[in-house]
Amino acid sequence: MADPALKIRLDKWLWQARFFKTRSLSAKAVQGGHCRVNGVPVAKPAYMVAPGDVLTFPQARDVRVIRVVALGERRGPAPEAQALYEDLSPPVPKERQPDTPRYDGGGRPTKKDRRQYDKSRPSALE
């Protein structure tokens, strides 16, 4: 059996590696049953992970696949956090559509559009 000193809680590791802004957010992601450790679904934030474990979890709109390389001692700066894992996720295509509603022609109308709309609509008095 592995030495308990060489393991850390899953929610704490995800927070230290800066995948989630707060530890409670990482715990909620794990409790929701959205995380897998070495392909096994995990629903407890206290599940212990060690270097070499492969984690699969959702982050924003992507699914991340991460290999734990080291255990952190603290939540440090981003370069320190990036040294804790190896990213196994497939690269994200750069041709992502922006989230702005203007992209598809919808969204808030311009002043010119609004004037044309007002002209085409019958008056309330008619």
PDB file of C-alpha atoms in Angstrom:
ATOM      1  CA  MET A   1       0.000   0.000   0.000  1.00  0.00           C
ATOM      2  CA  ALA A   2       1.237   3.493  -0.815  1.00  0.00           C
ATOM      3  CA  ASP A   3       2.434   5.817   1.910  1.00  0.00           C
ATOM      4  CA  PRO A   4      -0.404   8.161   2.992  1.00  0.00           C
ATOM      5  CA  ALA A   5       2.057  11.073   3.090  1.00  0.00           C
ATOM      6  CA  LEU A   6       2.407  10.743  -0.696  1.00  0.00           C
ATOM      7  CA  LYS A   7      -1.307  11.354  -1.317  1.00  0.00           C
ATOM      8  CA  ILE A   8      -3.569  14.397  -1.196  1.00  0.00           C
ATOM      9  CA  ARG A   9      -7.326  15.008  -1.325  1.00  0.00           C
ATOM     10  CA  LEU A  10      -8.705  15.324  -4.843  1.00  0.00           C
ATOM     11  CA  ASP A  11     -10.533  18.599  -4.214  1.00  0.00           C
ATOM     12  CA  LYS A  12      -7.461  20.140  -2.604  1.00  0.00           C
ATOM     13  CA  TRP A  13      -5.197  19.081  -5.476  1.00  0.00           C
ATOM     14  CA  LEU A  14      -7.579  20.482  -8.118  1.00  0.00           C
ATOM     15  CA  TRP A  15      -7.643  23.776  -6.217  1.00  0.00           C
ATOM     16  CA  GLN A  16      -3.852  23.908  -5.756  1.00  0.00           C
ATOM     17  CA  ALA A  17      -3.312  23.168  -9.443  1.00  0.00           C
ATOM     18  CA  ARG A  18      -5.584  26.160 -10.215  1.00  0.00           C
ATOM     19  CA  PHE A  19      -8.294  24.291 -12.110  1.00  0.00           C
ATOM     20  CA  PHE A  20     -10.922  25.829  -9.816  1.00  0.00           C
ATOM     21  CA  LYS A  21     -10.971  29.254  -8.202  1.00  0.00           C
ATOM     22  CA  THR A  22     -12.022  27.990  -4.770  1.00  0.00           C
ATOM     23  CA  ARG A  23     -11.740  24.710  -2.966  1.00  0.00           C
ATOM     24  CA  SER A  24     -15.495  24.562  -2.486  1.00  0.00           C
ATOM     25  CA  LEU A  25     -15.999  24.788  -6.271  1.00  0.00           C
ATOM     26  CA  SER A  26     -13.618  21.891  -6.789  1.00  0.00           C
ATOM     27  CA  ALA A  27     -15.444  19.899  -4.088  1.00  0.00           C
ATOM     28  CA  LYS A  28     -18.790  20.573  -5.814  1.00  0.00           C
ATOM     29  CA  ALA A  29     -17.395  19.349  -9.142  1.00  0.00           C
ATOM     30  CA  VAL A  30     -16.236  16.126  -7.507  1.00  0.00           C
ATOM     31  CA  GLN A  31     -19.436  15.637  -5.478  1.00  0.00           C
ATOM     32  CA  GLY A  32     -21.510  16.027  -8.615  1.00  0.00           C
ATOM     33  CA  GLY A  33     -19.952  12.811  -9.899  1.00  0.00           C
ATOM     34  CA  HIS A  34     -18.254  14.562 -12.792  1.00  0.00           C
ATOM     35  CA  CYS A  35     -14.680  13.470 -11.971  1.00  0.00           C
ATOM     36  CA  ARG A  36     -12.884  10.251 -12.779  1.00  0.00           C
ATOM     37  CA  VAL A  37      -9.606   8.995 -11.363  1.00  0.00           C
ATOM     38  CA  ASN A  38      -7.898   6.398 -13.559  1.00  0.00           C
ATOM     39  CA  GLY A  39     -11.215   5.874 -15.351  1.00  0.00           C
ATOM     40  CA  VAL A  40     -13.199   5.184 -12.163  1.00  0.00           C
ATOM     41  CA  PRO A  41     -15.986   7.659 -11.293  1.00  0.00           C
ATOM     42  CA  VAL A  42     -15.363   9.440  -7.991  1.00  0.00           C
ATOM     43  CA  ALA A  43     -18.012  11.276  -5.975  1.00  0.00           C
ATOM     44  CA  LYS A  44     -16.115  12.064  -2.769  1.00  0.00           C
ATOM     45  CA  PRO A  45     -13.869  15.138  -2.510  1.00  0.00           C
ATOM     46  CA  ALA A  46     -11.749  13.316   0.086  1.00  0.00           C
ATOM     47  CA  TYR A  47     -10.642  10.690  -2.466  1.00  0.00           C
ATOM     48  CA  MET A  48      -6.848  10.516  -2.257  1.00  0.00           C
ATOM     49  CA  VAL A  49      -4.752  10.998  -5.396  1.00  0.00           C
ATOM     50  CA  ALA A  50      -1.060  10.343  -5.890  1.00  0.00           C
ATOM     51  CA  PRO A  51       1.476  11.157  -8.604  1.00  0.00           C
ATOM     52  CA  GLY A  52       0.795   9.094 -11.722  1.00  0.00           C
ATOM     53  CA  ASP A  53      -3.014   9.177 -11.406  1.00  0.00           C
ATOM     54  CA  VAL A  54      -4.989  10.315 -14.457  1.00  0.00           C
ATOM     55  CA  LEU A  55      -7.873  12.703 -13.736  1.00  0.00           C
ATOM     56  CA  THR A  56     -10.777  13.420 -16.080  1.00  0.00           C
ATOM     57  CA  PHE A  57     -13.123  16.277 -15.204  1.00  0.00           C
ATOM     58  CA  PRO A  58     -15.132  19.034 -16.883  1.00  0.00           C
ATOM     59  CA  GLN A  59     -13.878  22.603 -16.806  1.00  0.00           C
ATOM     60  CA  ALA A  60     -16.049  25.288 -18.400  1.00  0.00           C
ATOM     61  CA  ARG A  61     -17.105  23.781 -21.746  1.00  0.00           C
ATOM     62  CA  ASP A  62     -14.141  21.437 -22.088  1.00  0.00           C
ATOM     63  CA  VAL A  63     -13.278  18.044 -20.645  1.00  0.00           C
ATOM     64  CA  ARG A  64      -9.790  18.011 -19.172  1.00  0.00           C
ATOM     65  CA  VAL A  65      -7.588  14.921 -18.969  1.00  0.00           C
ATOM     66  CA  ILE A  66      -4.688  15.466 -16.578  1.00  0.00           C
ATOM     67  CA  ARG A  67      -1.882  13.285 -15.211  1.00  0.00           C
ATOM     68  CA  VAL A  68      -0.804  14.176 -11.682  1.00  0.00           C
ATOM     69  CA  VAL A  69       2.971  14.717 -11.708  1.00  0.00           C
ATOM     70  CA  ALA A  70       3.516  16.148  -8.233  1.00  0.00           C
ATOM     71  CA  LEU A  71       1.626  17.057  -5.083  1.00  0.00           C
ATOM     72  CA  GLY A  72       1.523  20.699  -4.134  1.00  0.00           C
ATOM     73  CA  GLU A  73       2.267  22.091  -0.722  1.00  0.00           C
ATOM     74  CA  ARG A  74       0.363  25.323  -1.309  1.00  0.00           C
ATOM     75  CA  ARG A  75      -1.698  27.174  -3.896  1.00  0.00           C
ATOM     76  CA  GLY A  76       1.075  29.147  -5.483  1.00  0.00           C
ATOM     77  CA  PRO A  77       1.507  31.134  -8.673  1.00  0.00           C
ATOM     78  CA  ALA A  78       0.470  29.731 -12.055  1.00  0.00           C
ATOM     79  CA  PRO A  79       3.943  28.471 -13.126  1.00  0.00           C
ATOM     80  CA  GLU A  80       4.225  26.552  -9.862  1.00  0.00           C
ATOM     81  CA  ALA A  81       0.728  25.104 -10.356  1.00  0.00           C
ATOM     82  CA  GLN A  82       1.462  24.066 -13.955  1.00  0.00           C
ATOM     83  CA  ALA A  83       4.408  21.998 -12.709  1.00  0.00           C
ATOM     84  CA  LEU A  84       1.974  19.800 -10.768  1.00  0.00           C
ATOM     85  CA  TYR A  85       0.370  18.178 -13.815  1.00  0.00           C
ATOM     86  CA  GLU A  86       0.787  17.058 -17.406  1.00  0.00           C
ATOM     87  CA  ASP A  87      -2.057  17.932 -19.754  1.00  0.00           C
ATOM     88  CA  LEU A  88      -3.231  14.932 -21.796  1.00  0.00           C
ATOM     89  CA  SER A  89      -6.280  16.694 -23.287  1.00  0.00           C
ATOM     90  CA  PRO A  90      -6.472  16.874 -27.058  1.00  0.00           C
ATOM     91  CA  PRO A  91      -5.619  20.351 -28.342  1.00  0.00           C
ATOM     92  CA  VAL A  92      -8.566  22.707 -28.653  1.00  0.00           C
ATOM     93  CA  PRO A  93      -9.216  23.913 -32.207  1.00  0.00           C
ATOM     94  CA  LYS A  94      -8.426  27.609 -32.576  1.00  0.00           C
ATOM     95  CA  GLU A  95     -11.494  28.239 -34.760  1.00  0.00           C
ATOM     96  CA  ARG A  96     -13.867  28.586 -31.831  1.00  0.00           C
ATOM     97  CA  GLN A  97     -16.913  30.730 -32.290  1.00  0.00           C
ATOM     98  CA  PRO A  98     -17.017  33.695 -29.957  1.00  0.00           C
ATOM     99  CA  ASP A  99     -19.702  33.839 -27.287  1.00  0.00           C
ATOM    100  CA  THR A 100     -20.885  37.259 -28.402  1.00  0.00           C
ATOM    101  CA  PRO A 101     -24.389  37.365 -29.898  1.00  0.00           C
ATOM    102  CA  ARG A 102     -23.157  39.809 -32.577  1.00  0.00           C
ATOM    103  CA  TYR A 103     -21.312  36.995 -34.358  1.00  0.00           C
ATOM    104  CA  ASP A 104     -24.448  35.416 -35.835  1.00  0.00           C
ATOM    105  CA  GLY A 105     -26.057  38.720 -36.736  1.00  0.00           C
ATOM    106  CA  GLY A 106     -28.332  38.706 -33.705  1.00  0.00           C
ATOM    107  CA  GLY A 107     -27.949  40.578 -30.486  1.00  0.00           C
ATOM    108  CA  ARG A 108     -28.747  44.162 -29.741  1.00  0.00           C
ATOM    109  CA  PRO A 109     -29.822  46.140 -32.820  1.00  0.00           C
ATOM    110  CA  THR A 110     -27.917  49.180 -33.959  1.00  0.00           C
ATOM    111  CA  LYS A 111     -29.551  52.582 -34.085  1.00  0.00           C
ATOM    112  CA  LYS A 112     -30.033  52.218 -37.847  1.00  0.00           C
ATOM    113  CA  ASP A 113     -31.662  48.786 -37.413  1.00  0.00           C
ATOM    114  CA  ARG A 114     -33.999  50.136 -34.760  1.00  0.00           C
ATOM    115  CA  ARG A 115     -35.116  53.035 -36.976  1.00  0.00           C
ATOM    116  CA  GLN A 116     -35.860  50.649 -39.862  1.00  0.00           C
ATOM    117  CA  TYR A 117     -37.826  48.412 -37.525  1.00  0.00           C
ATOM    118  CA  ASP A 118     -39.839  51.366 -36.213  1.00  0.00           C
ATOM    119  CA  LYS A 119     -40.682  52.477 -39.784  1.00  0.00           C
ATOM    120  CA  SER A 120     -41.846  48.990 -40.809  1.00  0.00           C
ATOM    121  CA  ARG A 121     -44.127  48.521 -37.809  1.00  0.00           C
ATOM    122  CA  PRO A 122     -47.626  50.008 -37.769  1.00  0.00           C
ATOM    123  CA  SER A 123     -48.295  52.765 -35.301  1.00  0.00           C
ATOM    124  CA  ALA A 124     -50.184  51.961 -32.084  1.00  0.00           C
ATOM    125  CA  LEU A 125     -52.878  54.503 -33.038  1.00  0.00           C
ATOM    126  CA  GLU A 126     -53.767  52.795 -36.319  1.00  0.00           C
TER     127      GLU A 126
END
